[in-house]
mmCIF file of C-alpha atoms and ligand atoms in Angstrom:
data_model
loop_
_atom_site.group_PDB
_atom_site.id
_atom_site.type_symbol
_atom_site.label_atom_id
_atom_site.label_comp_id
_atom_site.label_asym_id
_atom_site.label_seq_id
_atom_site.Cartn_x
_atom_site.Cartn_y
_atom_site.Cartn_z
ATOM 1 C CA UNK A 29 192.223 372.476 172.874
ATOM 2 C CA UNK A 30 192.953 371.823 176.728
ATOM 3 C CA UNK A 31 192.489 375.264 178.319
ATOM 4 C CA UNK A 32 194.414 375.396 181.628
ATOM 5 C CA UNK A 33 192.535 378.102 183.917
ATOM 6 C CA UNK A 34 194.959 380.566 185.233
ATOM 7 C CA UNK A 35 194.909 381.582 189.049
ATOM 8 C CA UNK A 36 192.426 378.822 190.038
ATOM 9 C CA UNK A 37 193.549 378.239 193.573
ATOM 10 C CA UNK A 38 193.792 381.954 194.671
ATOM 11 C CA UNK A 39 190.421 382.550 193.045
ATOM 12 C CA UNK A 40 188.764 379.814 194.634
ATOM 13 C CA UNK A 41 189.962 380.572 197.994
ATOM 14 C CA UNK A 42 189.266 384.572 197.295
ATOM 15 C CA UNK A 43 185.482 383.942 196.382
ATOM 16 C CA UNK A 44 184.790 382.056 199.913
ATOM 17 C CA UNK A 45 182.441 379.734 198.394
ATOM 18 C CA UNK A 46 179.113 379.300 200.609
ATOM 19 C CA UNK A 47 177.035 376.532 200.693
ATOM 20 C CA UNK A 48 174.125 376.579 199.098
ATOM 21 C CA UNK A 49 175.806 380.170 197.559
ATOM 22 C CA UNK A 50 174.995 381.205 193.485
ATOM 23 C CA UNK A 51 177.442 382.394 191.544
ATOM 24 C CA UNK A 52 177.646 384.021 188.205
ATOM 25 C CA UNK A 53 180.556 383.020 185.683
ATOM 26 C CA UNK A 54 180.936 385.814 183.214
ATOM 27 C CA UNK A 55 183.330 384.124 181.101
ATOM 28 C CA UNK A 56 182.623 380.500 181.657
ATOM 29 C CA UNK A 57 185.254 379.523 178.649
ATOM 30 C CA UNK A 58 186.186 375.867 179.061
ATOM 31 C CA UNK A 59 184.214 375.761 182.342
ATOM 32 C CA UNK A 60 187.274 375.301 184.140
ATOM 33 C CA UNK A 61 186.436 377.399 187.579
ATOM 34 C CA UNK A 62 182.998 376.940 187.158
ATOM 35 C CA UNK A 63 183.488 373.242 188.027
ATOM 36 C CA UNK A 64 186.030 374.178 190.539
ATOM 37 C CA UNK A 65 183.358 376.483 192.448
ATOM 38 C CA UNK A 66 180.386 373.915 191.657
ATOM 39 C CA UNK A 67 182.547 370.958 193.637
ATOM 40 C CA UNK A 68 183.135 373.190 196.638
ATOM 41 C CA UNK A 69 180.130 372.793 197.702
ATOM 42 C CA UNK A 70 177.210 370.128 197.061
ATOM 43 C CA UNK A 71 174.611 372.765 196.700
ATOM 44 C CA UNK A 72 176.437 375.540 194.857
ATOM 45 C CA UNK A 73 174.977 376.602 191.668
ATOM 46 C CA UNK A 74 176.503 378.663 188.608
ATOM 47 C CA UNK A 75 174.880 380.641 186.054
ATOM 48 C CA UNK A 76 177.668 380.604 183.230
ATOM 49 C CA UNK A 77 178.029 383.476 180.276
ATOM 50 C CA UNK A 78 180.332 383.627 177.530
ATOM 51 C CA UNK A 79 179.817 385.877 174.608
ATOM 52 C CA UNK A 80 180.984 382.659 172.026
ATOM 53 C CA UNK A 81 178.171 380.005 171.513
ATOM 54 C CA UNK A 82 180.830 377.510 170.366
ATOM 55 C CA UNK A 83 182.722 378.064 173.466
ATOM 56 C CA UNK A 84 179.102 378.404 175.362
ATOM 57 C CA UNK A 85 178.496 374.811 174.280
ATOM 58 C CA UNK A 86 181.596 372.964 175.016
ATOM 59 C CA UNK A 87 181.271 374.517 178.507
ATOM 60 C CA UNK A 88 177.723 372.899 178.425
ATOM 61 C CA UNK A 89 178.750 369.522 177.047
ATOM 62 C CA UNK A 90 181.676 369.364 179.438
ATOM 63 C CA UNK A 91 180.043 370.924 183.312
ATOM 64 C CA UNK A 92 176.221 369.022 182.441
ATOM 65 C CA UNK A 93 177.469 365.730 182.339
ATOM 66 C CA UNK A 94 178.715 366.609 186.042
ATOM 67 C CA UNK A 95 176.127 369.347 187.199
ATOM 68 C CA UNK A 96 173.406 369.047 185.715
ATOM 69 C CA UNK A 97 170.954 370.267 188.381
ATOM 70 C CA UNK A 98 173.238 373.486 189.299
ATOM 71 C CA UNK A 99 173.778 375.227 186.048
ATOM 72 C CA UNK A 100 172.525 377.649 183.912
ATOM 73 C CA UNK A 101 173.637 379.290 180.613
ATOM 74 C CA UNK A 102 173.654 382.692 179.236
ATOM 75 C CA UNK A 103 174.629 383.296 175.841
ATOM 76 C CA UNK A 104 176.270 387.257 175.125
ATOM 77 C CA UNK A 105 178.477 390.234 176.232
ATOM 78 C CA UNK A 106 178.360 390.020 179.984
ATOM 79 C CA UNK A 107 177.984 393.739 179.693
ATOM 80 C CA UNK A 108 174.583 393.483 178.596
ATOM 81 C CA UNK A 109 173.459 391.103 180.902
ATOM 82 C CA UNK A 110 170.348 391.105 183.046
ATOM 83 C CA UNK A 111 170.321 389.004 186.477
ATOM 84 C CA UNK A 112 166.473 389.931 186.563
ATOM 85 C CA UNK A 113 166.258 390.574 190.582
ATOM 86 C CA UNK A 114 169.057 387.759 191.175
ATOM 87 C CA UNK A 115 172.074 388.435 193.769
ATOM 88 C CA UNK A 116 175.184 386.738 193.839
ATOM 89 C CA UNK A 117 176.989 385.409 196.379
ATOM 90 C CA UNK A 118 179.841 385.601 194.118
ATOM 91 C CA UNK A 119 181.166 386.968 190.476
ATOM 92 C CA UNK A 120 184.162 385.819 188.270
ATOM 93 C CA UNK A 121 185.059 386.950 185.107
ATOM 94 C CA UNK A 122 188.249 385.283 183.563
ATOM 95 C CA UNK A 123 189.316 388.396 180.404
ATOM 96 C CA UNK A 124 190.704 387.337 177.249
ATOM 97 C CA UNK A 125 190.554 384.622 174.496
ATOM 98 C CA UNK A 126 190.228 380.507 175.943
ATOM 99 C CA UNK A 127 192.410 377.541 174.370
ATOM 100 C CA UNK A 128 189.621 376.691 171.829
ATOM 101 C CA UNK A 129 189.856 379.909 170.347
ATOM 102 C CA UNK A 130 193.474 380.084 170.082
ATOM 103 C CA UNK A 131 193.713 376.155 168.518
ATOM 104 C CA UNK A 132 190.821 376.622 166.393
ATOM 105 C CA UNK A 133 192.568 378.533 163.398
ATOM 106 C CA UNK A 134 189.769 379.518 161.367
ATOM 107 C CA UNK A 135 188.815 381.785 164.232
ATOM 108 C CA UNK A 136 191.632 383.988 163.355
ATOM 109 C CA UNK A 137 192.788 384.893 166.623
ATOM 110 C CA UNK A 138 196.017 383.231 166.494
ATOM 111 C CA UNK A 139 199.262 383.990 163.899
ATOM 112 C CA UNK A 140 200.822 380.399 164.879
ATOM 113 C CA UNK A 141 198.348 379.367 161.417
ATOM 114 C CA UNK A 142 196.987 380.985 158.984
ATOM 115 C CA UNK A 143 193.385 381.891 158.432
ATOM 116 C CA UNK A 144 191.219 384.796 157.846
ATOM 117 C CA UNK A 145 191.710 387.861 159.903
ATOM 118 C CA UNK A 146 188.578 387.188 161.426
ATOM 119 C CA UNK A 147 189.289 386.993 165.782
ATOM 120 C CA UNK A 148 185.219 387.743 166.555
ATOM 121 C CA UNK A 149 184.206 386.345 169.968
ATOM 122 C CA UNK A 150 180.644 386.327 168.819
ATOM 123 C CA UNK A 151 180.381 385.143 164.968
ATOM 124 C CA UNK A 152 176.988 386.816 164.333
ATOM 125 C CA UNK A 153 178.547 390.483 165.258
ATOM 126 C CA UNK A 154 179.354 391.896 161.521
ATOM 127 C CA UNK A 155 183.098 393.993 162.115
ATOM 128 C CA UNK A 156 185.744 391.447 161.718
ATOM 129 C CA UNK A 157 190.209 391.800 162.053
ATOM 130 C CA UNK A 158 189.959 392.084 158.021
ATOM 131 C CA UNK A 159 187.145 394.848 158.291
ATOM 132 C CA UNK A 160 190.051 397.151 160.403
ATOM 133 C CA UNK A 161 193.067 396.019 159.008
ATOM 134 C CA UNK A 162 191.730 396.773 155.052
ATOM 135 C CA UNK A 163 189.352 400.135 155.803
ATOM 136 C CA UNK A 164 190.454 402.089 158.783
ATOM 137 C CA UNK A 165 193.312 404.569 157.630
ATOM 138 C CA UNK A 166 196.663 404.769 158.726
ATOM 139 C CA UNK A 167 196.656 407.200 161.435
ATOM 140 C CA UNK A 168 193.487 405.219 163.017
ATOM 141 C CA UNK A 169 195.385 401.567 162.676
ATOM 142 C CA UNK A 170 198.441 403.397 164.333
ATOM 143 C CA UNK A 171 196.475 405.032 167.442
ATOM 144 C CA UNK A 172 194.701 401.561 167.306
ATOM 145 C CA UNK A 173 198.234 399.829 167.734
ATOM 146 C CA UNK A 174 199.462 402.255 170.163
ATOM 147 C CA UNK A 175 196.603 402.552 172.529
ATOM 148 C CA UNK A 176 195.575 399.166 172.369
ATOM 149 C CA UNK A 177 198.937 397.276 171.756
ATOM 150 C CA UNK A 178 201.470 399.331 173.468
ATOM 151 C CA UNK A 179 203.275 399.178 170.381
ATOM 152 C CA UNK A 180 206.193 401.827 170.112
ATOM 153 C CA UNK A 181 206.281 400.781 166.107
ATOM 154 C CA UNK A 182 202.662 401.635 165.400
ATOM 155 C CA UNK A 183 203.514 404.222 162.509
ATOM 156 C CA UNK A 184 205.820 402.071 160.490
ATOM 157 C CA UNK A 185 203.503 399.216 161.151
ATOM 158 C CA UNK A 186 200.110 400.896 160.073
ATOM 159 C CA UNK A 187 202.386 402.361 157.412
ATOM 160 C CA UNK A 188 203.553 398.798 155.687
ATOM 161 C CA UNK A 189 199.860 397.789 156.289
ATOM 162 C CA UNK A 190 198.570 400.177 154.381
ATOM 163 C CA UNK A 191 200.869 400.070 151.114
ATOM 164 C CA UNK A 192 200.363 396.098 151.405
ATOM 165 C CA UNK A 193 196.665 395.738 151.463
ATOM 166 C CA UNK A 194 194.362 393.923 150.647
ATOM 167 C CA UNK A 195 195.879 391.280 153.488
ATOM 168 C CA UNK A 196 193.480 388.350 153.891
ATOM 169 C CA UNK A 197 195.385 385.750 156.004
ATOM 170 C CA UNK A 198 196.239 386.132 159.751
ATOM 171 C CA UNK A 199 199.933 385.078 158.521
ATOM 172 C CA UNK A 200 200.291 387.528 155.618
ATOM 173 C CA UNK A 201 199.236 390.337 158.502
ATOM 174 C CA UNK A 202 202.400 388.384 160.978
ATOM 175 C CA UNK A 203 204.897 388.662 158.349
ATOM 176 C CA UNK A 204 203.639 392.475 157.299
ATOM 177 C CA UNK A 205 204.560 393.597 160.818
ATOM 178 C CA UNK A 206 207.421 391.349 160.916
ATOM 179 C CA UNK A 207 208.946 393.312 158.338
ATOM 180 C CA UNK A 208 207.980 396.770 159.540
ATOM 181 C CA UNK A 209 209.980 396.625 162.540
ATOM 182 C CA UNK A 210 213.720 396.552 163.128
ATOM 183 C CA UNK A 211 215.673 393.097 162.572
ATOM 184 C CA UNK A 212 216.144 392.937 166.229
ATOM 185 C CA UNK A 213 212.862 392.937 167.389
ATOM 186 C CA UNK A 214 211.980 390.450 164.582
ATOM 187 C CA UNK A 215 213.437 387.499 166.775
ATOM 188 C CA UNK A 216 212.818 388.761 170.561
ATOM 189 C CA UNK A 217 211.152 387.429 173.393
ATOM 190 C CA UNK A 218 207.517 387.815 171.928
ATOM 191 C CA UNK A 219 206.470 387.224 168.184
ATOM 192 C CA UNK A 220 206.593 390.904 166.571
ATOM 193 C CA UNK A 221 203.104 390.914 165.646
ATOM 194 C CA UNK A 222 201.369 390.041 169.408
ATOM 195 C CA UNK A 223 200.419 393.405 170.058
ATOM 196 C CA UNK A 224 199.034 394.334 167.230
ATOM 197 C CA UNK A 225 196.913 390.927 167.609
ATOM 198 C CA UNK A 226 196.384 392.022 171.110
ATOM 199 C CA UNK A 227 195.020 395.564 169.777
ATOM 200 C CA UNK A 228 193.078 393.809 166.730
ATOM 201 C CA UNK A 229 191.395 391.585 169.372
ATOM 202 C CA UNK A 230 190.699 394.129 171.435
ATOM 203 C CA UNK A 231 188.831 396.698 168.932
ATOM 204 C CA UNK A 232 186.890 393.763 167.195
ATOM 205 C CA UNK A 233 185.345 392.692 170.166
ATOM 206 C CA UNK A 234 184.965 395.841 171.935
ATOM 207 C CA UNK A 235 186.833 394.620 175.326
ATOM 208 C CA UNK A 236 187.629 397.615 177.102
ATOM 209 C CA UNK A 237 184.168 399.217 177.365
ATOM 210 C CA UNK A 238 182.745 395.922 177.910
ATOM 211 C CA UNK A 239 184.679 395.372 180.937
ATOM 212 C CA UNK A 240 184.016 398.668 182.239
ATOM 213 C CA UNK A 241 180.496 398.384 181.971
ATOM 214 C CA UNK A 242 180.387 395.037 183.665
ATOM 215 C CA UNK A 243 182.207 396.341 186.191
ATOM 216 C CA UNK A 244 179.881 399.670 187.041
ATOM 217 C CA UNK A 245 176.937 396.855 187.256
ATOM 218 C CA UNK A 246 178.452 394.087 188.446
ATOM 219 C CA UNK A 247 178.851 394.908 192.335
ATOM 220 C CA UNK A 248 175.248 395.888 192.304
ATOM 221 C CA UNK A 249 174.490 391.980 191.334
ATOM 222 C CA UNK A 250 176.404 391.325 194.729
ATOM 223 C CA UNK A 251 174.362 390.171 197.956
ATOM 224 C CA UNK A 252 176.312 392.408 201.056
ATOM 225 C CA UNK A 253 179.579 389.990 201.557
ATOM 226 C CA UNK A 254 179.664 388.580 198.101
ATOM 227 C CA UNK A 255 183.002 388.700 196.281
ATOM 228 C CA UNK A 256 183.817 389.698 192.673
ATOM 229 C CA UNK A 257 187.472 388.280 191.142
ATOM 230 C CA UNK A 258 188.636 389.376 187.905
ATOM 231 C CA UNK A 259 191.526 387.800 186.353
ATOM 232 C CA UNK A 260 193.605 390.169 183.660
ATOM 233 C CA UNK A 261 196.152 389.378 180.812
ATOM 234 C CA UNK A 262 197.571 392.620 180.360
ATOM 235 C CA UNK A 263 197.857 396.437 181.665
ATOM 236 C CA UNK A 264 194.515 397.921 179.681
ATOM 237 C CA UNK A 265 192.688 395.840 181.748
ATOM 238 C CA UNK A 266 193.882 395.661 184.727
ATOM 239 C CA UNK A 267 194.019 399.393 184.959
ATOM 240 C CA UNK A 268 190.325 399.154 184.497
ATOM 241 C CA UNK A 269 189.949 396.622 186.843
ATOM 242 C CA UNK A 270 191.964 398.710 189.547
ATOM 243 C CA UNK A 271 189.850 401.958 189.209
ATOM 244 C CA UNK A 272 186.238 400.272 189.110
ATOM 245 C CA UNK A 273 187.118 398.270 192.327
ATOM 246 C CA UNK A 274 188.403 401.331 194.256
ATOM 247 C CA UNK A 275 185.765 403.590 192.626
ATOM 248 C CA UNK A 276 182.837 401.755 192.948
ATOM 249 C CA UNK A 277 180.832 402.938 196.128
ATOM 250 C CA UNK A 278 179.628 399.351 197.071
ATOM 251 C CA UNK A 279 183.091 397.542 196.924
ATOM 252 C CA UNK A 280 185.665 396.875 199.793
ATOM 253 C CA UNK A 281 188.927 396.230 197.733
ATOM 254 C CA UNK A 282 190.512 392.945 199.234
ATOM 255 C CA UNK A 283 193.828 393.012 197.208
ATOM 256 C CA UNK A 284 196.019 396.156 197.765
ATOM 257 C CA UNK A 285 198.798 394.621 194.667
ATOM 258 C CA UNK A 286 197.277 391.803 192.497
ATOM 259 C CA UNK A 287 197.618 388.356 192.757
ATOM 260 C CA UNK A 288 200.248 386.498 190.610
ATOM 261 C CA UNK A 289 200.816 382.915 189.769
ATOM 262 C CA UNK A 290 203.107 381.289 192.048
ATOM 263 C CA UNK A 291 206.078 379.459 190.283
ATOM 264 C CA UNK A 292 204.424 375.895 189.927
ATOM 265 C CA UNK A 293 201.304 376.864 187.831
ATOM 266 C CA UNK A 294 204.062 379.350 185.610
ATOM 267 C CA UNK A 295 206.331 376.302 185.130
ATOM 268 C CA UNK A 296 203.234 374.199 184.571
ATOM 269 C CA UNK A 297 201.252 377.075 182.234
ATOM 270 C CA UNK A 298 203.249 379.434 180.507
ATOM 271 C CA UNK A 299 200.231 381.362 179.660
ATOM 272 C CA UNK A 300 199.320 382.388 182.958
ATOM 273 C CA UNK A 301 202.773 384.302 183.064
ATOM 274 C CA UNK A 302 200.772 387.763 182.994
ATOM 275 C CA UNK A 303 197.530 386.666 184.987
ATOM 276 C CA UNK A 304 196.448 389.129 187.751
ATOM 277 C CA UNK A 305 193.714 388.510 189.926
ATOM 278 C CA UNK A 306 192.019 391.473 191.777
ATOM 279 C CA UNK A 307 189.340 390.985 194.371
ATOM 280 C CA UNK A 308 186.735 393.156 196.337
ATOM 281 C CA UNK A 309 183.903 392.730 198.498
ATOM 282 C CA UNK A 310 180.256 394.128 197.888
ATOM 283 C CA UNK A 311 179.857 396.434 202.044
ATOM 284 C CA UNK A 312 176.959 395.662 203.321
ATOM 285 C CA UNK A 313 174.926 399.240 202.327
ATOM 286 C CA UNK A 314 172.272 398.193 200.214
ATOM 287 C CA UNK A 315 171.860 400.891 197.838
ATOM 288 C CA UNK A 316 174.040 403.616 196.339
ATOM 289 C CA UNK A 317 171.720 407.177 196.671
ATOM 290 C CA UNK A 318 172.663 409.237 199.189
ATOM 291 C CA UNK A 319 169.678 408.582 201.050
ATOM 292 C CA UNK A 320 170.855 405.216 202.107
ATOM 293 C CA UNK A 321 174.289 406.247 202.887
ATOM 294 C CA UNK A 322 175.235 406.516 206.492
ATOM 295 C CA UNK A 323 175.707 410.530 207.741
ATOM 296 C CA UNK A 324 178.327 410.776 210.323
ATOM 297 C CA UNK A 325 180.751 413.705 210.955
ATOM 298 C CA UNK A 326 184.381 412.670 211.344
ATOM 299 C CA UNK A 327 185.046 414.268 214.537
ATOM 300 C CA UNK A 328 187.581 416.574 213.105
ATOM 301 C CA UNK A 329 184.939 418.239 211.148
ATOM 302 C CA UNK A 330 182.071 418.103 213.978
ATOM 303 C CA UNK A 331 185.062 420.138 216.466
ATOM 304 C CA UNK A 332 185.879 423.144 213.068
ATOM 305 C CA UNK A 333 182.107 422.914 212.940
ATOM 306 C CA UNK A 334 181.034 423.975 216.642
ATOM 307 C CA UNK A 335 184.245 426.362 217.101
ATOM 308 C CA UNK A 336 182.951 427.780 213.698
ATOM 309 C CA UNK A 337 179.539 428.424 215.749
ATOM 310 C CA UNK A 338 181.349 430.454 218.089
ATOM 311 C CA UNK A 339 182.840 432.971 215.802
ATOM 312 C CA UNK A 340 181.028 436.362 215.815
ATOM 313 C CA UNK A 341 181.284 437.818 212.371
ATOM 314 C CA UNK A 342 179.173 438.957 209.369
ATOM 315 C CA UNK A 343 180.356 435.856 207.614
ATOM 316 C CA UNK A 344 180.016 433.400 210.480
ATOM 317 C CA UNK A 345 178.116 430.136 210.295
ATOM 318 C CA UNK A 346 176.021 431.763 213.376
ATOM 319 C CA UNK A 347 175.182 434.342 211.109
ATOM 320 C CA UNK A 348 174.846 433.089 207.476
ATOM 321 C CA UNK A 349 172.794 430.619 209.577
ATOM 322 C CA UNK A 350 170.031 432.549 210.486
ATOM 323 C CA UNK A 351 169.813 434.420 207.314
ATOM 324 C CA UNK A 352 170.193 431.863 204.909
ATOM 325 C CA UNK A 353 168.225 428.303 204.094
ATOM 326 C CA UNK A 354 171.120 426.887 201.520
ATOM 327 C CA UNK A 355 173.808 427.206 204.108
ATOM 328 C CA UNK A 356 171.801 424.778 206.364
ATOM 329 C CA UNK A 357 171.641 422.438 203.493
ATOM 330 C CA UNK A 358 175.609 423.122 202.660
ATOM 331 C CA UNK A 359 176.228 422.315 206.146
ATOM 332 C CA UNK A 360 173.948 419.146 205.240
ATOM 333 C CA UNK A 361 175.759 418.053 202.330
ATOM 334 C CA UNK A 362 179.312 418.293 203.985
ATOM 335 C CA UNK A 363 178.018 416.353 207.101
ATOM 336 C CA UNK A 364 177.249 413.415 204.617
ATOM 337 C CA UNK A 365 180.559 411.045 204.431
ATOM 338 C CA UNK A 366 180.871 407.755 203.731
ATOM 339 C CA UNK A 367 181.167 405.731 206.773
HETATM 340 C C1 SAM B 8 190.043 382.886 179.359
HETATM 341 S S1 SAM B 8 188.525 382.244 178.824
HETATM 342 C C2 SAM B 8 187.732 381.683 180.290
HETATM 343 C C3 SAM B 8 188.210 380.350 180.736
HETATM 344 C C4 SAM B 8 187.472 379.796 181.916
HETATM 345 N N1 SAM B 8 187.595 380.653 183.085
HETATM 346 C C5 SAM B 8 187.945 378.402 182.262
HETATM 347 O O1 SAM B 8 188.459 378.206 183.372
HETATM 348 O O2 SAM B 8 187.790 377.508 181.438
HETATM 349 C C6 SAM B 8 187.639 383.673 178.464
HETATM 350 C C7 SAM B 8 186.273 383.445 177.858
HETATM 351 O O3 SAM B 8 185.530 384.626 178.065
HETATM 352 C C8 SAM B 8 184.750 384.909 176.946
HETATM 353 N N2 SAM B 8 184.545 386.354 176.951
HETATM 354 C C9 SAM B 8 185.469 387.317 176.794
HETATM 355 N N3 SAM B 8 184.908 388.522 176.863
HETATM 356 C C10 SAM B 8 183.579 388.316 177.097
HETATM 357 C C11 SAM B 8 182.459 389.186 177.272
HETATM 358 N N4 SAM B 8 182.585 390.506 177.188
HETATM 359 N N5 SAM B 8 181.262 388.631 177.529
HETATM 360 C C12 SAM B 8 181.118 387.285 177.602
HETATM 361 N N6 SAM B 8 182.128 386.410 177.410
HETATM 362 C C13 SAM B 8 183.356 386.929 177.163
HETATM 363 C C14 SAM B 8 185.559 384.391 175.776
HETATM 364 O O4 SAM B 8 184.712 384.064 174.696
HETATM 365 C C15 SAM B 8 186.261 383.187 176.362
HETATM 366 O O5 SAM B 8 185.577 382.003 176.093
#
């Protein structure tokens, strides 16, 4: 029931904690680097989410008895959350399932026991692992297993699931997929069935869009200077993470290549073996409309510009200019860059 938190060190120094700075933990789990970023500082407070109100309250039970002045809790998807006019001086969000969700085997999230194919993050939402694995057809389980799960045996899988269904238990789904793929893989590195449990996971709780909705609002909860850090288990996400950092107009990307654990924390945590940490920076332009951006030239442009001002032809700048009203705001439009 002891969750570890992955990359704690690198995240901690990333964020640049400020005193008297607020933070928002997206995915406050076991509260692990919430407590790490409330003790760097005296007067640092947190606001903590997590989508799982059994995990919401351990976190409570365990950073209160500590903090209690400095915290506050949010219960939901951190997609659909509101800061209501508040800016960060810093964001985390730390993806995936924590310990008590793994150990806890009614949750269904784990094939190491068996219990109902259930693997909701939030127990009041209505589709559950059994809901997918017993309705969706075949071709829809095996995109699901592909897309989601990387899983080059998504036919046969979906196949086997689908002439052995009903399957109730998390264990009875292991052994399924265990027998749909060849004997080799059935004793490999990894457990036959963890992607599909990845994709499973995934699809129940809707984790892909919900990241990449947090992410397009997230940097506008940012004060200029604040920091976002977003820890991934596996290449879904961290694609995601990669494009919404370099896309997003308001972040400075501070990690070219991901961060990695360094030897000791994979010797002493196994399951940070695929943690990657990705960082940016909120710039310091305060809004995103084009009004507020800066309008500069490079000076490449400004020297075509004039010489193109020179040119004596029907379909010269000099001319179009004085003829037409759009070409002045074309010229406009290309003049605005982002500085
Ligand atoms: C890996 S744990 C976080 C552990 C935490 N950083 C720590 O150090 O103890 C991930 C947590 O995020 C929560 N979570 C995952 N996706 C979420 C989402 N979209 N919205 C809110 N919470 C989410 C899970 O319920 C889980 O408790």
């Amino acid at each position: 029931m002891n969750h570890i938190s992955v990359l704690s060190r690198e995240l901690i120094a990333g964020l640049n904690i400020v005193p008297g700075g607020l933070y928002l933990d997206a995915t406050v789990g076991n509260g692990g680097h919430s407590k790490l970023i409330l003790a760097a500082h005296s007067n640092v407070s947190v606001i903590g989410i997590d989508r799982d109100l059994e995990v919401l309250s351990i976190a409570k039970t365990r950073l209160f008895s500590y903090y209690p002045q400095r915290l506050q809790f949010w219960h939901g998807n951190f997609a659909n959350y509101e800061p209501n006019g508040l800016l960060f001086d810093g964001i985390i969000a730390d993806l995936g399932v924590s310990s008590p969700q793994l150990d806890i085997a009614e949750r269904g999230f784990s094939f190491r026991h068996s219990a109902p194919l259930d693997m909701r993050m939030d127990r009041s939402q209505l589709l559950t692992a059994a809901e997918i694995i017993n309705h969706w057809d075949e071709n829809k389980l095996a995109d699901l297993f592909f897309h989601y799960g990387e899983e080059r045996f998504s036919r046969r899988i979906a196949k086997r699931i689908v002439q052995q269904r009903p399957l109730q238990t998390t264990t009875q789904l292991a052994e399924a997929i265990a027998r749909s793929v060849p004997p080799k893989y059935r004793h490999g590195r990894i457990h036959p069935a963890t992607r599909v449990f990845q994709a499973l996971r995934i699809a129940v709780n809707e984790e892909l869009s919900s990241l990449e909705k947090f992410l397009e609002r997230a940097p506008y909860w940012l004060k200029p200077g604040g920091r976002i850090g977003i820890i991934s288990f596996h290449s879904l996400e961290d694609r995601i993470v990669k494009q919404k950092f370099r896309h997003s107009e308001l972040l400075e990307v501070l990690t070219k290549k991901p961060i990695v654990p360094q030897a000791d924390e994979l010797q002493e945590n196994p399951r940070s073996r695929s943690a990657k940490l990705r960082l940016a920076q909120r710039n310091s332009y305060q809004s995103s409309s084009m009004g507020n951006r800066r309008v500069t030239a490079s000076p490449l442009l400004r020297v075509a510009l004039y010489l193109s001002f020179l040119v004596d032809s029907p379909l010269s700048p000099k001319s179009c200019l004085s003829q037409s009203p759009i070409f002045l705001s074309f010229i406009n439009l290309i003049y605005i860059t982002k500085g």
